[in-house]
PDB file of C-alpha atoms in Angstrom:
ATOM      1  CA  UNK M   7     -43.477 -26.054  -3.797  1.00  0.00           C
ATOM      2  CA  UNK M   8     -39.560 -26.950  -3.383  1.00  0.00           C
ATOM      3  CA  UNK M   9     -36.798 -25.399  -5.369  1.00  0.00           C
ATOM      4  CA  UNK M  10     -35.012 -28.816  -5.256  1.00  0.00           C
ATOM      5  CA  UNK M  11     -33.816 -29.990  -8.300  1.00  0.00           C
ATOM      6  CA  UNK M  12     -36.270 -32.985  -9.561  1.00  0.00           C
ATOM      7  CA  UNK M  13     -34.309 -36.133 -11.131  1.00  0.00           C
ATOM      8  CA  UNK M  14     -33.381 -35.776 -14.991  1.00  0.00           C
ATOM      9  CA  UNK M  15     -35.497 -38.824 -15.585  1.00  0.00           C
ATOM     10  CA  UNK M  16     -39.339 -37.474 -15.173  1.00  0.00           C
ATOM     11  CA  UNK M  17     -38.188 -33.544 -15.514  1.00  0.00           C
ATOM     12  CA  UNK M  18     -39.005 -32.477 -19.326  1.00  0.00           C
ATOM     13  CA  UNK M  19     -37.456 -29.064 -18.378  1.00  0.00           C
ATOM     14  CA  UNK M  20     -34.339 -30.512 -17.775  1.00  0.00           C
ATOM     15  CA  UNK M  21     -34.409 -33.201 -20.196  1.00  0.00           C
ATOM     16  CA  UNK M  22     -35.997 -31.494 -23.102  1.00  0.00           C
ATOM     17  CA  UNK M  23     -36.150 -27.705 -22.712  1.00  0.00           C
ATOM     18  CA  UNK M  24     -32.344 -27.571 -21.716  1.00  0.00           C
ATOM     19  CA  UNK M  25     -31.167 -29.029 -25.187  1.00  0.00           C
ATOM     20  CA  UNK M  26     -34.247 -27.439 -27.333  1.00  0.00           C
ATOM     21  CA  UNK M  27     -33.258 -24.983 -29.870  1.00  0.00           C
ATOM     22  CA  UNK M  28     -35.328 -22.460 -28.271  1.00  0.00           C
ATOM     23  CA  UNK M  29     -33.120 -22.893 -25.065  1.00  0.00           C
ATOM     24  CA  UNK M  30     -30.143 -22.500 -27.177  1.00  0.00           C
ATOM     25  CA  UNK M  31     -31.834 -19.059 -29.040  1.00  0.00           C
ATOM     26  CA  UNK M  32     -32.529 -17.353 -25.720  1.00  0.00           C
ATOM     27  CA  UNK M  33     -29.403 -18.177 -24.501  1.00  0.00           C
ATOM     28  CA  UNK M  34     -27.075 -16.690 -27.221  1.00  0.00           C
ATOM     29  CA  UNK M  35     -29.248 -13.550 -27.178  1.00  0.00           C
ATOM     30  CA  UNK M  36     -28.593 -13.357 -23.214  1.00  0.00           C
ATOM     31  CA  UNK M  37     -25.036 -13.408 -23.701  1.00  0.00           C
ATOM     32  CA  UNK M  38     -25.365 -11.175 -26.533  1.00  0.00           C
ATOM     33  CA  UNK M  39     -27.149  -8.582 -24.422  1.00  0.00           C
ATOM     34  CA  UNK M  40     -25.249  -9.247 -21.227  1.00  0.00           C
ATOM     35  CA  UNK M  41     -21.760  -8.813 -23.333  1.00  0.00           C
ATOM     36  CA  UNK M  42     -23.474  -5.464 -24.775  1.00  0.00           C
ATOM     37  CA  UNK M  43     -24.672  -4.039 -21.192  1.00  0.00           C
ATOM     38  CA  UNK M  44     -21.452  -4.854 -19.608  1.00  0.00           C
ATOM     39  CA  UNK M  45     -18.973  -4.814 -21.699  1.00  0.00           C
ATOM     40  CA  UNK M  46     -18.055  -8.424 -20.376  1.00  0.00           C
ATOM     41  CA  UNK M  47     -20.129 -11.586 -18.659  1.00  0.00           C
ATOM     42  CA  UNK M  48     -19.055 -12.718 -15.247  1.00  0.00           C
ATOM     43  CA  UNK M  49     -20.038 -15.517 -13.122  1.00  0.00           C
ATOM     44  CA  UNK M  50     -22.568 -14.658 -10.543  1.00  0.00           C
ATOM     45  CA  UNK M  51     -20.612 -16.275  -7.544  1.00  0.00           C
ATOM     46  CA  UNK M  52     -16.599 -16.256  -8.068  1.00  0.00           C
ATOM     47  CA  UNK M  53     -16.639 -13.328 -10.418  1.00  0.00           C
ATOM     48  CA  UNK M  54     -14.503 -14.507 -12.838  1.00  0.00           C
ATOM     49  CA  UNK M  55     -14.882 -13.557 -16.317  1.00  0.00           C
ATOM     50  CA  UNK M  56     -16.883 -16.074 -18.735  1.00  0.00           C
ATOM     51  CA  UNK M  57     -17.978 -16.529 -22.171  1.00  0.00           C
ATOM     52  CA  UNK M  58     -20.912 -18.869 -23.914  1.00  0.00           C
ATOM     53  CA  UNK M  59     -18.394 -21.563 -23.860  1.00  0.00           C
ATOM     54  CA  UNK M  60     -17.560 -21.305 -20.131  1.00  0.00           C
ATOM     55  CA  UNK M  61     -20.603 -20.288 -18.605  1.00  0.00           C
ATOM     56  CA  UNK M  62     -24.188 -21.602 -17.804  1.00  0.00           C
ATOM     57  CA  UNK M  63     -27.373 -19.710 -17.306  1.00  0.00           C
ATOM     58  CA  UNK M  64     -28.939 -20.386 -14.027  1.00  0.00           C
ATOM     59  CA  UNK M  65     -33.050 -19.726 -14.067  1.00  0.00           C
ATOM     60  CA  UNK M  66     -33.700 -17.117 -10.988  1.00  0.00           C
ATOM     61  CA  UNK M  67     -37.536 -17.821 -12.513  1.00  0.00           C
ATOM     62  CA  UNK M  68     -39.038 -20.118 -14.671  1.00  0.00           C
ATOM     63  CA  UNK M  69     -41.550 -17.418 -15.971  1.00  0.00           C
ATOM     64  CA  UNK M  70     -41.140 -17.380 -19.741  1.00  0.00           C
ATOM     65  CA  UNK M  71     -40.851 -20.877 -20.103  1.00  0.00           C
ATOM     66  CA  UNK M  72     -43.284 -23.252 -21.925  1.00  0.00           C
ATOM     67  CA  UNK M  73     -44.306 -25.905 -23.726  1.00  0.00           C
ATOM     68  CA  UNK M  74     -46.525 -25.059 -26.513  1.00  0.00           C
ATOM     69  CA  UNK M  75     -47.725 -28.241 -29.208  1.00  0.00           C
ATOM     70  CA  UNK M  76     -45.036 -26.761 -31.213  1.00  0.00           C
ATOM     71  CA  UNK M  77     -42.185 -27.418 -28.897  1.00  0.00           C
ATOM     72  CA  UNK M  78     -40.717 -25.088 -26.386  1.00  0.00           C
ATOM     73  CA  UNK M  79     -41.150 -21.285 -25.629  1.00  0.00           C
ATOM     74  CA  UNK M  80     -38.345 -19.566 -24.173  1.00  0.00           C
ATOM     75  CA  UNK M  81     -39.425 -15.930 -22.848  1.00  0.00           C
ATOM     76  CA  UNK M  82     -37.390 -15.622 -19.973  1.00  0.00           C
ATOM     77  CA  UNK M  83     -36.325 -11.727 -19.236  1.00  0.00           C
ATOM     78  CA  UNK M  84     -32.754 -10.802 -19.298  1.00  0.00           C
ATOM     79  CA  UNK M  85     -33.298 -10.819 -15.361  1.00  0.00           C
ATOM     80  CA  UNK M  86     -34.625 -13.811 -14.488  1.00  0.00           C
ATOM     81  CA  UNK M  87     -31.194 -15.761 -15.543  1.00  0.00           C
ATOM     82  CA  UNK M  88     -27.643 -15.222 -14.456  1.00  0.00           C
ATOM     83  CA  UNK M  89     -24.429 -16.611 -15.856  1.00  0.00           C
ATOM     84  CA  UNK M  90     -21.997 -19.663 -13.561  1.00  0.00           C
ATOM     85  CA  UNK M  91     -19.288 -21.458 -13.970  1.00  0.00           C
ATOM     86  CA  UNK M  92     -20.470 -25.125 -14.240  1.00  0.00           C
ATOM     87  CA  UNK M  93     -18.805 -25.905 -11.061  1.00  0.00           C
ATOM     88  CA  UNK M  94     -20.287 -22.758  -9.545  1.00  0.00           C
ATOM     89  CA  UNK M  95     -23.487 -23.657 -10.791  1.00  0.00           C
ATOM     90  CA  UNK M  96     -23.049 -26.963  -9.056  1.00  0.00           C
ATOM     91  CA  UNK M  97     -22.246 -25.576  -5.621  1.00  0.00           C
ATOM     92  CA  UNK M  98     -25.491 -23.314  -5.901  1.00  0.00           C
ATOM     93  CA  UNK M  99     -27.769 -26.393  -6.709  1.00  0.00           C
ATOM     94  CA  UNK M 100     -26.410 -28.169  -4.004  1.00  0.00           C
ATOM     95  CA  UNK M 101     -26.701 -25.489  -1.410  1.00  0.00           C
ATOM     96  CA  UNK M 102     -30.368 -25.076  -2.316  1.00  0.00           C
ATOM     97  CA  UNK M 103     -31.450 -28.769  -2.475  1.00  0.00           C
ATOM     98  CA  UNK M 104     -29.571 -29.084   1.041  1.00  0.00           C
ATOM     99  CA  UNK M 105     -30.783 -26.278   3.000  1.00  0.00           C
ATOM    100  CA  UNK M 106     -34.370 -26.642   4.232  1.00  0.00           C
ATOM    101  CA  UNK M 107     -35.088 -23.177   4.094  1.00  0.00           C
ATOM    102  CA  UNK M 108     -33.519 -22.397   0.699  1.00  0.00           C
ATOM    103  CA  UNK M 109     -35.591 -25.301  -0.690  1.00  0.00           C
ATOM    104  CA  UNK M 110     -38.741 -24.939   0.504  1.00  0.00           C
ATOM    105  CA  UNK M 111     -39.619 -21.724   2.182  1.00  0.00           C
ATOM    106  CA  UNK M 112     -38.763 -19.122  -0.018  1.00  0.00           C
ATOM    107  CA  UNK M 113     -38.996 -18.467  -3.905  1.00  0.00           C
ATOM    108  CA  UNK M 114     -36.721 -19.312  -6.642  1.00  0.00           C
ATOM    109  CA  UNK M 115     -35.399 -16.124  -7.314  1.00  0.00           C
ATOM    110  CA  UNK M 116     -34.630 -15.829  -3.327  1.00  0.00           C
ATOM    111  CA  UNK M 117     -33.202 -19.481  -2.924  1.00  0.00           C
ATOM    112  CA  UNK M 118     -30.588 -18.677  -5.645  1.00  0.00           C
ATOM    113  CA  UNK M 119     -29.489 -15.263  -4.321  1.00  0.00           C
ATOM    114  CA  UNK M 120     -28.980 -16.096  -1.032  1.00  0.00           C
ATOM    115  CA  UNK M 121     -27.457 -19.379  -2.155  1.00  0.00           C
ATOM    116  CA  UNK M 122     -24.834 -17.090  -3.848  1.00  0.00           C
ATOM    117  CA  UNK M 123     -24.549 -14.502  -1.488  1.00  0.00           C
ATOM    118  CA  UNK M 124     -23.961 -17.512   1.106  1.00  0.00           C
ATOM    119  CA  UNK M 125     -21.285 -19.249  -1.001  1.00  0.00           C
ATOM    120  CA  UNK M 126     -19.565 -15.669  -1.960  1.00  0.00           C
ATOM    121  CA  UNK M 127     -19.426 -14.980   1.655  1.00  0.00           C
ATOM    122  CA  UNK M 128     -17.402 -19.014   2.113  1.00  0.00           C
ATOM    123  CA  UNK M 129     -15.046 -18.235  -0.542  1.00  0.00           C
ATOM    124  CA  UNK M 130     -13.971 -14.593   0.742  1.00  0.00           C
ATOM    125  CA  UNK M 131     -13.466 -16.364   4.237  1.00  0.00           C
ATOM    126  CA  UNK M 132     -11.296 -18.801   2.538  1.00  0.00           C
ATOM    127  CA  UNK M 133      -9.203 -16.163   0.983  1.00  0.00           C
ATOM    128  CA  UNK M 134      -8.746 -13.935   3.726  1.00  0.00           C
ATOM    129  CA  UNK M 135      -7.902 -17.281   5.786  1.00  0.00           C
ATOM    130  CA  UNK M 136      -5.633 -18.366   3.208  1.00  0.00           C
ATOM    131  CA  UNK M 137      -3.199 -14.695   3.012  1.00  0.00           C
ATOM    132  CA  UNK M 138      -0.087 -14.329   4.169  1.00  0.00           C
ATOM    133  CA  UNK M 139       0.211 -11.533   6.904  1.00  0.00           C
TER     134      UNK M 139
END
């Protein structure tokens, strides 16, 4: 099993599911639940505040996503999704795609959380190095 992204052409999850009414309804529900739970929605990587217009949802687990004869079903648990700014989302995917351990030897949830942690550490080091004495 690989956590690497598959090319969009052969990936019905990316070309169909992420454009389906089921996904948009689930996405809207996630943002409503998160806003109710936390009061604001933040990017899991940079911790910046965002909204449905400025954040994307990253799947930590694909359980709950299925295709039925009637179309796609979106039954992801709240904790199986996490919000990321589009650029942060791309950074997470790039790290998972490029790192052999993250892409092939751990679960998607572990790969995602480790990638986010590694990137947060890089951001912290960058901020620390660029601060004035």
